[in-house]
Tab-separated table of C-alpha atoms in Angstrom:
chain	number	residue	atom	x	y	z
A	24	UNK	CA	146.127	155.654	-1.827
A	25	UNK	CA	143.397	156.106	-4.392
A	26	UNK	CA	143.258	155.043	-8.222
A	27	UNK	CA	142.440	157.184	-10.469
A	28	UNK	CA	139.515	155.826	-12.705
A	29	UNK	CA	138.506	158.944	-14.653
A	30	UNK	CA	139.930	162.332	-15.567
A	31	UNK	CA	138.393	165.663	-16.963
A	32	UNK	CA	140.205	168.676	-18.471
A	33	UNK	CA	139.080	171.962	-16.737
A	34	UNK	CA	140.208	174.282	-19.542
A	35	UNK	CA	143.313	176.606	-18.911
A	36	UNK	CA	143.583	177.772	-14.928
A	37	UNK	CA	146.174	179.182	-12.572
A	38	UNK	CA	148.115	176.721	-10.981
A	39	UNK	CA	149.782	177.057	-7.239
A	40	UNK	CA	152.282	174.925	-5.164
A	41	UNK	CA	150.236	174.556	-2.057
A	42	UNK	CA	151.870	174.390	1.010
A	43	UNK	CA	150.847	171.749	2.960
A	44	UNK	CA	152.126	171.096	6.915
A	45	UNK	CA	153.196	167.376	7.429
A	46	UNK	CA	152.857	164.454	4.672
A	47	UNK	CA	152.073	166.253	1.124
A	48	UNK	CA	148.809	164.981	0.816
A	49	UNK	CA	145.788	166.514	-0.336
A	50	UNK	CA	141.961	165.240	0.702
A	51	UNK	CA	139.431	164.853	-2.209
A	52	UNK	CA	136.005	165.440	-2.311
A	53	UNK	CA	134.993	161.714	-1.307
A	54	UNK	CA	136.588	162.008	2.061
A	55	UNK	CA	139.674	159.843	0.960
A	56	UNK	CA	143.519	160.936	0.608
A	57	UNK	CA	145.455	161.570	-2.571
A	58	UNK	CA	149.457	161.314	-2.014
A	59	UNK	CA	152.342	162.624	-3.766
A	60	UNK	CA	150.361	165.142	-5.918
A	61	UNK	CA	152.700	166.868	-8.147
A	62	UNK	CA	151.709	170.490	-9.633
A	63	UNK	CA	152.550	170.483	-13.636
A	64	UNK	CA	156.243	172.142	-13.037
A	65	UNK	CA	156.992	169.020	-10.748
A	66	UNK	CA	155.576	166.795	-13.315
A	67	UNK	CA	157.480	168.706	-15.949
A	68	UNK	CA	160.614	168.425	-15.150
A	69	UNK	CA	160.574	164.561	-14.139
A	70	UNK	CA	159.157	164.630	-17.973
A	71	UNK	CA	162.255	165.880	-18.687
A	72	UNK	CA	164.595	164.317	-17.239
A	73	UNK	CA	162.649	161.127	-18.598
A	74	UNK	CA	163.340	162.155	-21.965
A	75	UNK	CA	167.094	163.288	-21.288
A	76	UNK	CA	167.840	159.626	-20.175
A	77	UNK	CA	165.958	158.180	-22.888
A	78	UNK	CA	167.434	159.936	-25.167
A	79	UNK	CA	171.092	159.058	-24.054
A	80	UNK	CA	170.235	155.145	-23.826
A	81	UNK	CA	168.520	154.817	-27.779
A	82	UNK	CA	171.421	157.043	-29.015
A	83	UNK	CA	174.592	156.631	-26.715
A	84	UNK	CA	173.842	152.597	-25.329
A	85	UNK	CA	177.416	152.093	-24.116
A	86	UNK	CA	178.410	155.104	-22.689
A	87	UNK	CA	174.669	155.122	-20.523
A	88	UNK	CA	175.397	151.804	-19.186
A	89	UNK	CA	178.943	152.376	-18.345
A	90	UNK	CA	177.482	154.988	-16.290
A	91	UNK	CA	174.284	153.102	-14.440
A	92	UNK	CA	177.245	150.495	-14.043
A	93	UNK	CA	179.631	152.985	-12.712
A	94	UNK	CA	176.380	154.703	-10.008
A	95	UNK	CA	175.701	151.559	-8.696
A	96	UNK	CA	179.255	149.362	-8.295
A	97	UNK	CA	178.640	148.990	-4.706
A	98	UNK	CA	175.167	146.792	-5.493
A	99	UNK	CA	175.702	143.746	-6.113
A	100	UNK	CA	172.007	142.870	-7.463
A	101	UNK	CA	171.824	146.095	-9.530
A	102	UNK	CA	175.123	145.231	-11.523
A	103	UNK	CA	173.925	141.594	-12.427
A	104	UNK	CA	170.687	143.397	-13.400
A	105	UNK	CA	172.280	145.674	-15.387
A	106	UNK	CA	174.975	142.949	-17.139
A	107	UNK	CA	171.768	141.223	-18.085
A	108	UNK	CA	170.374	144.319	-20.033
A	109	UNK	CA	173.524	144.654	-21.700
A	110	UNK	CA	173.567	141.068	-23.119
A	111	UNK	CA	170.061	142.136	-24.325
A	112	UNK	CA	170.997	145.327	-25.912
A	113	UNK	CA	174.182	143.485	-27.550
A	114	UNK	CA	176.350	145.171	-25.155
A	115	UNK	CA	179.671	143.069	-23.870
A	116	UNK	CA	181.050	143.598	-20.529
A	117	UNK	CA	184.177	142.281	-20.414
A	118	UNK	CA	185.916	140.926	-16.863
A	119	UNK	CA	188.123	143.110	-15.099
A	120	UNK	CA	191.129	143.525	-16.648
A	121	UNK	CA	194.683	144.324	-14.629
A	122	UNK	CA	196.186	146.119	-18.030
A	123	UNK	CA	192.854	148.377	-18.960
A	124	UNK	CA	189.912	148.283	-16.507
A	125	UNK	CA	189.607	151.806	-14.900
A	126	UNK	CA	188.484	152.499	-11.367
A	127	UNK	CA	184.728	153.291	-13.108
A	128	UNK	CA	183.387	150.931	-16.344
A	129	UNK	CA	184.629	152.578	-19.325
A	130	UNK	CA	182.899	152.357	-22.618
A	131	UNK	CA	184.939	150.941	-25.387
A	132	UNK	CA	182.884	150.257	-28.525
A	133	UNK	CA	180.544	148.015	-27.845
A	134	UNK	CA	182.503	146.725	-25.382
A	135	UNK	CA	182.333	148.112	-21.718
A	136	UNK	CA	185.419	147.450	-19.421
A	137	UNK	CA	184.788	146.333	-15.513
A	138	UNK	CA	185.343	149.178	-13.201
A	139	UNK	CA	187.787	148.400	-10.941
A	140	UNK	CA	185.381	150.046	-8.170
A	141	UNK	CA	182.824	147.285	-8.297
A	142	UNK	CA	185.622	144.353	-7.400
A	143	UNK	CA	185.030	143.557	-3.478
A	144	UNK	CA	188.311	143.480	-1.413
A	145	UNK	CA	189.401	146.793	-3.315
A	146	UNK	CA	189.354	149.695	-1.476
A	147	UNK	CA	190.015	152.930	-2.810
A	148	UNK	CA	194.181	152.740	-1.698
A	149	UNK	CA	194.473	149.196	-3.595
A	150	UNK	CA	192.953	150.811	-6.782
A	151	UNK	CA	195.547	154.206	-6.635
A	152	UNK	CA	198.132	151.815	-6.327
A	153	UNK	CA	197.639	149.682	-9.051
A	154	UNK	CA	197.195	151.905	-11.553
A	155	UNK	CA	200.027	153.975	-10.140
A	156	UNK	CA	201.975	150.902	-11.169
A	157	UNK	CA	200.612	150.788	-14.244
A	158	UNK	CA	201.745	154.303	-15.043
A	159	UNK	CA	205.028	153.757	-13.892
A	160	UNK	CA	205.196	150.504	-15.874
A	161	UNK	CA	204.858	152.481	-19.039
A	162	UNK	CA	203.287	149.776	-20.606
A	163	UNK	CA	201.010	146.562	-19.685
A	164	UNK	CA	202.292	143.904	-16.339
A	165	UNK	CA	203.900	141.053	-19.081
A	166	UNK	CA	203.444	138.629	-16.131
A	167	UNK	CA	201.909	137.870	-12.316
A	168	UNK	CA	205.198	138.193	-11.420
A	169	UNK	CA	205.976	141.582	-13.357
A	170	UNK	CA	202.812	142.930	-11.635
A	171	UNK	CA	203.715	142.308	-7.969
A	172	UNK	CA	207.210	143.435	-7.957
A	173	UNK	CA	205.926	146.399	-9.162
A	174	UNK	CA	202.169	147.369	-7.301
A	175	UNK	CA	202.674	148.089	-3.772
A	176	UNK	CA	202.297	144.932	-1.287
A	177	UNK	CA	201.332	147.031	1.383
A	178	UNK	CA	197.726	147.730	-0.365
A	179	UNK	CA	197.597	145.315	-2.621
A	180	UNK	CA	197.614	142.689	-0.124
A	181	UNK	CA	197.412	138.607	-0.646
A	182	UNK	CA	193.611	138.782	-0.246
A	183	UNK	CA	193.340	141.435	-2.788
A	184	UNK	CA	195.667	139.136	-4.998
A	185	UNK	CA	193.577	136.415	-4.509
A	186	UNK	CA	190.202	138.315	-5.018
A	187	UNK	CA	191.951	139.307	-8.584
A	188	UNK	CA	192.781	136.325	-9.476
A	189	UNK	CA	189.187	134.432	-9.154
A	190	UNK	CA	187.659	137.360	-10.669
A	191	UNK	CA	189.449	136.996	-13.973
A	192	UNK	CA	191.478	140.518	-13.747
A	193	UNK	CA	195.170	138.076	-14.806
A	194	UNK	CA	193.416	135.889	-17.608
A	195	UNK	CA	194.717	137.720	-19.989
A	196	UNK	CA	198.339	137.456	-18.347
A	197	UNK	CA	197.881	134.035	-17.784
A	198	UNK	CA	194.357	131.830	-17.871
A	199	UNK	CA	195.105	129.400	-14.944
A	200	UNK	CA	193.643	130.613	-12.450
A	201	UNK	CA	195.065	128.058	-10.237
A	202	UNK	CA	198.407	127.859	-10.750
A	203	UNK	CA	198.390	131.828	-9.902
A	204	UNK	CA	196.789	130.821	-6.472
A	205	UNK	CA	199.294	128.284	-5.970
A	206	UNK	CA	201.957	130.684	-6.687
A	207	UNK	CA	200.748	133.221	-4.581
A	208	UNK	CA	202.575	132.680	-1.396
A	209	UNK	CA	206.791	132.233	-3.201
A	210	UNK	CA	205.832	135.251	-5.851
A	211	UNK	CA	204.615	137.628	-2.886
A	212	UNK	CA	207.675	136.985	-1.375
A	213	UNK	CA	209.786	137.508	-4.238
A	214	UNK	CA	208.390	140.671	-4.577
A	215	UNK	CA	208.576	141.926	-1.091
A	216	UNK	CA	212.297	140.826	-1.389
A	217	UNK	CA	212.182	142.546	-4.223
A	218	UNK	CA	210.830	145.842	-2.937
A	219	UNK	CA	213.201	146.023	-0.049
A	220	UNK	CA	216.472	146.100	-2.337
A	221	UNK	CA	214.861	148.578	-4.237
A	222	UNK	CA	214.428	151.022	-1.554
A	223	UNK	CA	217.556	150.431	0.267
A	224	UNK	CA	219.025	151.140	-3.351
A	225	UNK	CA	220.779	147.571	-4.242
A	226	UNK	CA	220.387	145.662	-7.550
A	227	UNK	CA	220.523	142.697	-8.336
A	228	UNK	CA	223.105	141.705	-11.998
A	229	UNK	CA	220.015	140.683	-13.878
A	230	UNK	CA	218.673	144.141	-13.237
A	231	UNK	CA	221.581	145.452	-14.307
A	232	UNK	CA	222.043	143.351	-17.152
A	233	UNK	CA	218.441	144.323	-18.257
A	234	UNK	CA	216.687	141.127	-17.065
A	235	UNK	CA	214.239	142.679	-14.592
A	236	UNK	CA	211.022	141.444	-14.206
A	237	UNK	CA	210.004	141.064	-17.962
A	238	UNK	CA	209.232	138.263	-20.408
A	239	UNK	CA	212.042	135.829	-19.371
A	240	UNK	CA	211.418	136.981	-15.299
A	241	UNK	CA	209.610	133.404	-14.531
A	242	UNK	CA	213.129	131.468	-15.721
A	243	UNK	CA	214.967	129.368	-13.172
A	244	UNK	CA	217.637	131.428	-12.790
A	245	UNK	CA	219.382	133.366	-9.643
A	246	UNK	CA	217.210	135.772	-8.086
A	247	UNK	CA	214.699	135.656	-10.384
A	248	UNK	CA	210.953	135.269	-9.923
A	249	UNK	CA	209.805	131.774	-8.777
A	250	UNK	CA	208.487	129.479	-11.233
A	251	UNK	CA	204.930	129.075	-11.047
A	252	UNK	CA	203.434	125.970	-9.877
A	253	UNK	CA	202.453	123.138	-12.678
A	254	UNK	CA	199.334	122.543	-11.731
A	255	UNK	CA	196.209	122.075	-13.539
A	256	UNK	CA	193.591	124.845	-13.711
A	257	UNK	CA	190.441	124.360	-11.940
A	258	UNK	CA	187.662	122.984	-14.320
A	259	UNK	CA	185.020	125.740	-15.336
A	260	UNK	CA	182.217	125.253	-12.996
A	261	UNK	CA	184.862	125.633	-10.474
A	262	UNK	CA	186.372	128.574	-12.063
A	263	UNK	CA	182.294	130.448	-12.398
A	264	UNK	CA	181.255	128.777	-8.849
A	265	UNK	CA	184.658	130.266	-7.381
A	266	UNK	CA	184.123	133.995	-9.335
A	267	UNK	CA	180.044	134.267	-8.172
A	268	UNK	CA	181.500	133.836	-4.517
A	269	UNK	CA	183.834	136.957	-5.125
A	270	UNK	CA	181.524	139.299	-7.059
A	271	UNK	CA	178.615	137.942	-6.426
A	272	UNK	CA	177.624	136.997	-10.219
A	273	UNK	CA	179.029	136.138	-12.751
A	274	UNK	CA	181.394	138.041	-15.404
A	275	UNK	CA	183.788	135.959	-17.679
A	276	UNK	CA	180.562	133.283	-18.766
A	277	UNK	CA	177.530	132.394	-16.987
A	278	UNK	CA	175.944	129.134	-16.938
A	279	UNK	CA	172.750	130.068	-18.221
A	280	UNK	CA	173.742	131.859	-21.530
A	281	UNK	CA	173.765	128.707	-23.288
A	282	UNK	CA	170.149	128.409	-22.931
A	283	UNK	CA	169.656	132.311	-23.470
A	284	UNK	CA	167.747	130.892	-26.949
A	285	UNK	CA	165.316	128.819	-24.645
A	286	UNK	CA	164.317	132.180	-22.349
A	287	UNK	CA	163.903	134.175	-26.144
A	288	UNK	CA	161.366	131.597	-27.074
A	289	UNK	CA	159.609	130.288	-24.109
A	290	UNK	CA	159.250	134.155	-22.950
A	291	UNK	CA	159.588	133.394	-18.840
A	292	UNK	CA	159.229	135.753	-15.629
A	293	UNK	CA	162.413	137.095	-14.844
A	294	UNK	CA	163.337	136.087	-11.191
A	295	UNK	CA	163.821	140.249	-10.471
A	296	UNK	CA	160.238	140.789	-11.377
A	297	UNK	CA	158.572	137.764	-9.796
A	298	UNK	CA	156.645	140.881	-7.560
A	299	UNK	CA	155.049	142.141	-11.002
A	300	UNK	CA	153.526	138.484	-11.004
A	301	UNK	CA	152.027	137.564	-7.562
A	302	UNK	CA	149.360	134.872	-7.686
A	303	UNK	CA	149.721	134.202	-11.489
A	304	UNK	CA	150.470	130.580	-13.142
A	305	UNK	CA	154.144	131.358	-14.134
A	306	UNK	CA	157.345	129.951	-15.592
A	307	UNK	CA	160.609	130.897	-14.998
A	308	UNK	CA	164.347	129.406	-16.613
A	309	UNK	CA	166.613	129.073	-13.740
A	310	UNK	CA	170.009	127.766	-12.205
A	311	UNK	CA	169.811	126.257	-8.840
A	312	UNK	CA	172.779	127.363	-6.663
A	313	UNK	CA	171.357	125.816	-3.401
A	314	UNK	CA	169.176	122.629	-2.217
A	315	UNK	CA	168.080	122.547	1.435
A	316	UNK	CA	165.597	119.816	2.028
A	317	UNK	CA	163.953	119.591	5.418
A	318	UNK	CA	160.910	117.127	7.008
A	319	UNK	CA	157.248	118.667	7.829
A	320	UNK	CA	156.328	117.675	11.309
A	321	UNK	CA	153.872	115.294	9.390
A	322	UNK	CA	157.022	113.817	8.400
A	323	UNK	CA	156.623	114.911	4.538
A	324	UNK	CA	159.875	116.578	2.279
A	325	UNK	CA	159.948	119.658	1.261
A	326	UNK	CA	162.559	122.163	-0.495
A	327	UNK	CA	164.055	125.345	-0.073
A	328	UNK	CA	165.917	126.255	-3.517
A	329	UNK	CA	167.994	129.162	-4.114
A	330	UNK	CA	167.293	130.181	-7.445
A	331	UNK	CA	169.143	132.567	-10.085
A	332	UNK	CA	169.250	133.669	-13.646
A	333	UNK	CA	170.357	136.699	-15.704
A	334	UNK	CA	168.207	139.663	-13.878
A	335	UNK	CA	168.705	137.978	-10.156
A	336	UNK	CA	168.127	135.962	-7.404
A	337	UNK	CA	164.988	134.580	-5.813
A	338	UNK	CA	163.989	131.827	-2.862
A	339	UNK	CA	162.145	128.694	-4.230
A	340	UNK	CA	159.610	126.986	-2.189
A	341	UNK	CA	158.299	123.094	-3.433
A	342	UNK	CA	156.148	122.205	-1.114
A	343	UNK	CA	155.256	118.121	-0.533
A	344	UNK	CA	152.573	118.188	-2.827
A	345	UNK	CA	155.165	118.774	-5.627
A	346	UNK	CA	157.797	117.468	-4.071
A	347	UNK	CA	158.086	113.519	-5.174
A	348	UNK	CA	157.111	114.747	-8.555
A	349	UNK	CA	160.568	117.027	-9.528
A	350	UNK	CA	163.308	115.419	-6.213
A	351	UNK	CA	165.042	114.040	-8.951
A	352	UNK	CA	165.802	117.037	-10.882
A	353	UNK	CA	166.626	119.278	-7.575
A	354	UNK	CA	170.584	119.290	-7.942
A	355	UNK	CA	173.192	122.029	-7.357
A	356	UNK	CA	173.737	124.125	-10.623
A	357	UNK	CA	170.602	122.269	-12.659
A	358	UNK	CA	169.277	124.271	-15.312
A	359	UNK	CA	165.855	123.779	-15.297
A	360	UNK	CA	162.559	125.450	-16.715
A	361	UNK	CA	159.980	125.810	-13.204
A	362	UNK	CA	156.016	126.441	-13.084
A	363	UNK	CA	154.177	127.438	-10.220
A	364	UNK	CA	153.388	130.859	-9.347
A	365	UNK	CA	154.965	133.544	-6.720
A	366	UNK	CA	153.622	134.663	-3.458
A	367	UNK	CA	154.908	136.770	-0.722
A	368	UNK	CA	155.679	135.982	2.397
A	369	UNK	CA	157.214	138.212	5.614
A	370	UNK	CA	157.434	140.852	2.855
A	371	UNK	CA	159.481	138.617	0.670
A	372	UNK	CA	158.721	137.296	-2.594
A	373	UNK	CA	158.886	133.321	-2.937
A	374	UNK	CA	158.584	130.828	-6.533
A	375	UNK	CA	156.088	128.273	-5.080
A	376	UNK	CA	157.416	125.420	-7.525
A	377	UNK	CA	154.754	123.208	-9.064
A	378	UNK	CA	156.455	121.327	-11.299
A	379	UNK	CA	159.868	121.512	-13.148
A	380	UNK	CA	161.449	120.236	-16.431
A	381	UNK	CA	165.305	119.986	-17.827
A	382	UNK	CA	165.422	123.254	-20.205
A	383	UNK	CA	166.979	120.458	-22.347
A	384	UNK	CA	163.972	118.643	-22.671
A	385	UNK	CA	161.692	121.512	-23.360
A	386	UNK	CA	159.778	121.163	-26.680
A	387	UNK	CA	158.369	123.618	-29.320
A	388	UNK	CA	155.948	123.804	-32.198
A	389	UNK	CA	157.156	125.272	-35.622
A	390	UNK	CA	155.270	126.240	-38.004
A	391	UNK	CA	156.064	127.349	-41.623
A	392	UNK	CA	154.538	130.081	-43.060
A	393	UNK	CA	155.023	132.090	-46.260
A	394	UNK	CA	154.925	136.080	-46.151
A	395	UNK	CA	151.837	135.786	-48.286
A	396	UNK	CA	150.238	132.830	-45.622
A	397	UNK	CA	150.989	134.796	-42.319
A	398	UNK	CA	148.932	138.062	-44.269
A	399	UNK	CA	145.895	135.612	-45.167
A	400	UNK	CA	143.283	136.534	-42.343
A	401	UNK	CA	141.631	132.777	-43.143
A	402	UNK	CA	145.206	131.127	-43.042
A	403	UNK	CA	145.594	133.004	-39.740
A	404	UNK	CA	141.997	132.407	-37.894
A	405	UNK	CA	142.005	129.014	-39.056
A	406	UNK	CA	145.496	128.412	-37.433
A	407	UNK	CA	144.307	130.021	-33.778
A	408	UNK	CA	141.040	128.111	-33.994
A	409	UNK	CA	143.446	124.904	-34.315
A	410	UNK	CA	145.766	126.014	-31.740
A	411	UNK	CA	143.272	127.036	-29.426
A	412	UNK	CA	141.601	123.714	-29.922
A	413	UNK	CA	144.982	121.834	-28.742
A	414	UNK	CA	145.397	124.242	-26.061
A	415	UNK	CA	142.243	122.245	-24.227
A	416	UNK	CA	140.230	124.031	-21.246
A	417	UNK	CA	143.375	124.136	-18.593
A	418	UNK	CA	144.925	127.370	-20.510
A	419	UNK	CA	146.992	127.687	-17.415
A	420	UNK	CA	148.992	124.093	-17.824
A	421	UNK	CA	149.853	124.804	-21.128
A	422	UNK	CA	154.004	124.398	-21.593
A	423	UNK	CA	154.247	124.103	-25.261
A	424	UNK	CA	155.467	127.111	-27.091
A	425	UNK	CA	154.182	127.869	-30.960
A	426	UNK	CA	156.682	129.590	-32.864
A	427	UNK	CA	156.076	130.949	-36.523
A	428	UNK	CA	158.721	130.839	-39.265
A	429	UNK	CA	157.513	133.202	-41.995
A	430	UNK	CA	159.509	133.334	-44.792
A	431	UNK	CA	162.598	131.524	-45.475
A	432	UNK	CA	166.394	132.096	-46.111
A	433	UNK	CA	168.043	135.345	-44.503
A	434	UNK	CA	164.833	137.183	-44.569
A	435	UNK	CA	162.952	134.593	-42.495
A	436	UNK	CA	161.639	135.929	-39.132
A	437	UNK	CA	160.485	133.964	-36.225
A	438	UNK	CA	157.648	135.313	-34.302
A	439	UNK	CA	156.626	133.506	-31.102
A	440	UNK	CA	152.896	132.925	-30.794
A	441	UNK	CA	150.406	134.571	-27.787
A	442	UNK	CA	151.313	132.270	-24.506
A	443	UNK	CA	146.962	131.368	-25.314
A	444	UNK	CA	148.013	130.095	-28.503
A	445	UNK	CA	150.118	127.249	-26.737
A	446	UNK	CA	149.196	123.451	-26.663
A	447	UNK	CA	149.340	120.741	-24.776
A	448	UNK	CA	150.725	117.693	-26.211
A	449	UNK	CA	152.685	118.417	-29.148
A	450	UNK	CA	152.253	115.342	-31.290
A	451	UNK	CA	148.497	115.691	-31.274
A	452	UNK	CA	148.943	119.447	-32.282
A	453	UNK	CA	151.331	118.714	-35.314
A	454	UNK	CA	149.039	115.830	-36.626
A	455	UNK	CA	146.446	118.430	-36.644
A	456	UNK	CA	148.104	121.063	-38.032
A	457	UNK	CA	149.569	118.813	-40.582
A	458	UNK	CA	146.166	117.794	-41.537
A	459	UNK	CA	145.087	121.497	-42.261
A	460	UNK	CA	147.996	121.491	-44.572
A	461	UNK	CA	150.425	123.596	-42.701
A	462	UNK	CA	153.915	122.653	-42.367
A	463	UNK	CA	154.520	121.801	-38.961
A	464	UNK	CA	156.646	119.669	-36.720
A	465	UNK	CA	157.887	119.325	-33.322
A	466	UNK	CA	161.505	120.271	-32.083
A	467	UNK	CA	163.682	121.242	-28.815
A	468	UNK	CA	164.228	124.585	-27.961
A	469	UNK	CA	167.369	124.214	-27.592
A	470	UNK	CA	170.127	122.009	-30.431
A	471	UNK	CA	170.762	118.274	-29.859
């Protein structure tokens, strides 16, 4: 493959699709091979299409992707990719719901509903059934109970039950999630009780009295649905730790929105485009989900980490070097900002972890500056030649974001400064900045 350095227009000539036997490839005058040469109707109508989907995302956001959602439900990485954009584009997509989500995700608003499709442990017969149910419900399931007296057991099976459950699809029904679980084995027999009365045509006096399986069904009363287990619900790392397992990410919260303002500022590779970024000083804000430490036949530690955030997943190497330096931070579902840089390795990209910090602990630079200061050319050089100045000679160690507050009020902006515009020790950079008469001080990223 050859990169093209230089180009020349040849005026207006024919143009033909030449038919070439084997590979499409095409040898140039220097003796080497040019691939995948396109004529200009090839290149036209990728053009095209380019603009087509362009044109749907800027002026129909939702509804384009509800639909990238909807092409890809069977990939697990592409749909946490694609939740991620939403958040960015101020889309919500809400968990799966057992009253509204559709086999696809629907668009609603600004609000896009989980397809039913991309739920593991539903296949296509569980879906029909349930929203066969629905239909014949005329109206939403008022309870757990409601819902499996109704759906058919046969498809909608205890696993499929369970996998509802953890994935938030009865929250809205009822937010433990553990007393459900609990409840799962009395209610499913209930309901297959239930079903066989029905189709050998008996009812019970509560049906014919009107009870049935609606608001009052979870009473103790006779043949009624079983009360549900008192039980508490399971605490809410359990709850996320419990739904990653099922859809592999995360839906009703995710650990690392809370420190979504931290990413904005301090601008880090995304874990799904650690490739774009081999053998560059890096930093990336992460969740660790796994820790496996093992012993170097020198008899040194080292770490394997299994690291996530909002775009995906990625393996984390710390090597001894780095490793007495950050042990104490390398815990299960630690939110932590790392440095290092990525390399690849058996075709795989890998974070090789230099050094690591709490996200908590991460600090920033602020500076004021009026409309009429941040349009001053002098203001502005003088203010690099400071920064750059506090930024020392190792431009790669540099941690310390500088982030400009122009204006004040409702009409204040904050613009974060060029990553070369960063300092090292932020006391020594606010003293000096303070000195020049600018207005600046030293905070966390994120609120203590």
């Amino acid at each position: 493959m050859v990169k093209i350095i230089k180009r020349k227009s040849l005026g207006l000539q024919p143009v033909y699709d030449i038919g070439v036997e084997g590979d499409h490839n095409f040898l140039l005058e220097s003796g080497l091979i040019a691939a995948n040469c396109f004529n200009k109707s090839h290149s036209t109508a990728y053009a095209y299409v380019t603009y087509q989907t362009a044109y749907l995302k800027a002026n129909y956001p939702t509804e384009y992707m509800a639909a990238l959602l909807t092409g890809n439900s069977g990939n697990k990485d592409k749909i946490k990719s694609y939740i991620a954009r939403c958040i960015d584009m101020g889309i919500n997509v809400s968990p799966p719901d057992i009253n509204r989500s559709n086999i696809d995700f629907t668009p609603v608003g600004k609000t896009i509903l989980f397809g039913l499709s991309a739920v593991p442990n539903l296949g296509d017969g569980a879906i029909e059934s349930i929203l066969i149910a629905r239909k014949e419900n005329k109206g939403e399931f008022k309870s757990f109970s409601d819902f499996c007296s109704i759906v058919d057991l046969r498809t909608v099976n205890r696993r499929t039950l369970e996998t509802l459950i953890h994935c938030g699809a009865f929250d809205k029904i009822n937010e433990n999630r553990n007393q459900l679980v609990q409840s799962l084995d009395p209610v499913i027999s209930w309901a297959q009780k239930r079903a066989k009365e029905r189709t050998s045509g008996q009812m019970n006096l509560f049906d014919i009295l009107g009870g049935g399986t609606g608001n009052n069904s979870e009473t103790k009363s006779f043949d009624t649905a079983p009360v549900l287990a008192q039980t508490a619900d399971f605490s809410p790392q359990e709850r996320l730790k419990k739904e990653k397992e099922i859809l592999g990410f995360y839906v009703s919260a995710n650990p690392l929105n809370t420190i979504k303002p931290a990413v904005d500022i301090v601008s880090p590779v995304s874990l799904a485009h650690l490739e774009d970024h081999k053998r560059q000083k890096i930093s990336a804000i992460a969740l660790i989900s796994a820790v496996k430490t093992i012993m170097t036949k020198k008899g040194d530690a080292m770490a394997f980490l299994q690291l996530e955030d909002l775009t995906g997943q990625a393996e984390g190497v710390v090597f001894p070097s780095a490793f007495g330096e950050v042990e104490e931070y390398l815990q299960d579902d630690a939110r932590l900002i790392f440095w290092g840089k990525a390399e690849s390795k058996d075709g795989k990209v890998q974070f090789i972890v230099e050094s690591v910090a709490p996200v908590e602990d991460v600090r920033m630079i602020m500076v004021e500056l009026t409309v009429q200061e941040a349009r001053d050319r002098r203001i502005q050089n003088n203010l690099k030649s400071i920064l750059q100045q506090q930024a020392g000679n190792d431009t790669e160690g540099i941690k310390i974001p500088v982030v400009a507050r122009i204006g004040t009020g409702p009409e204040g902006k904050l613009v974060r400064l060029d990553r070369k515009f960063w300092v090292q020790n932020d006391r020594a950079a606010v003293t000096a900045l303070n000195n020049a008469n600018y207005q600046a001080r030293s905070e966390y990223i994120l609120p203590h």
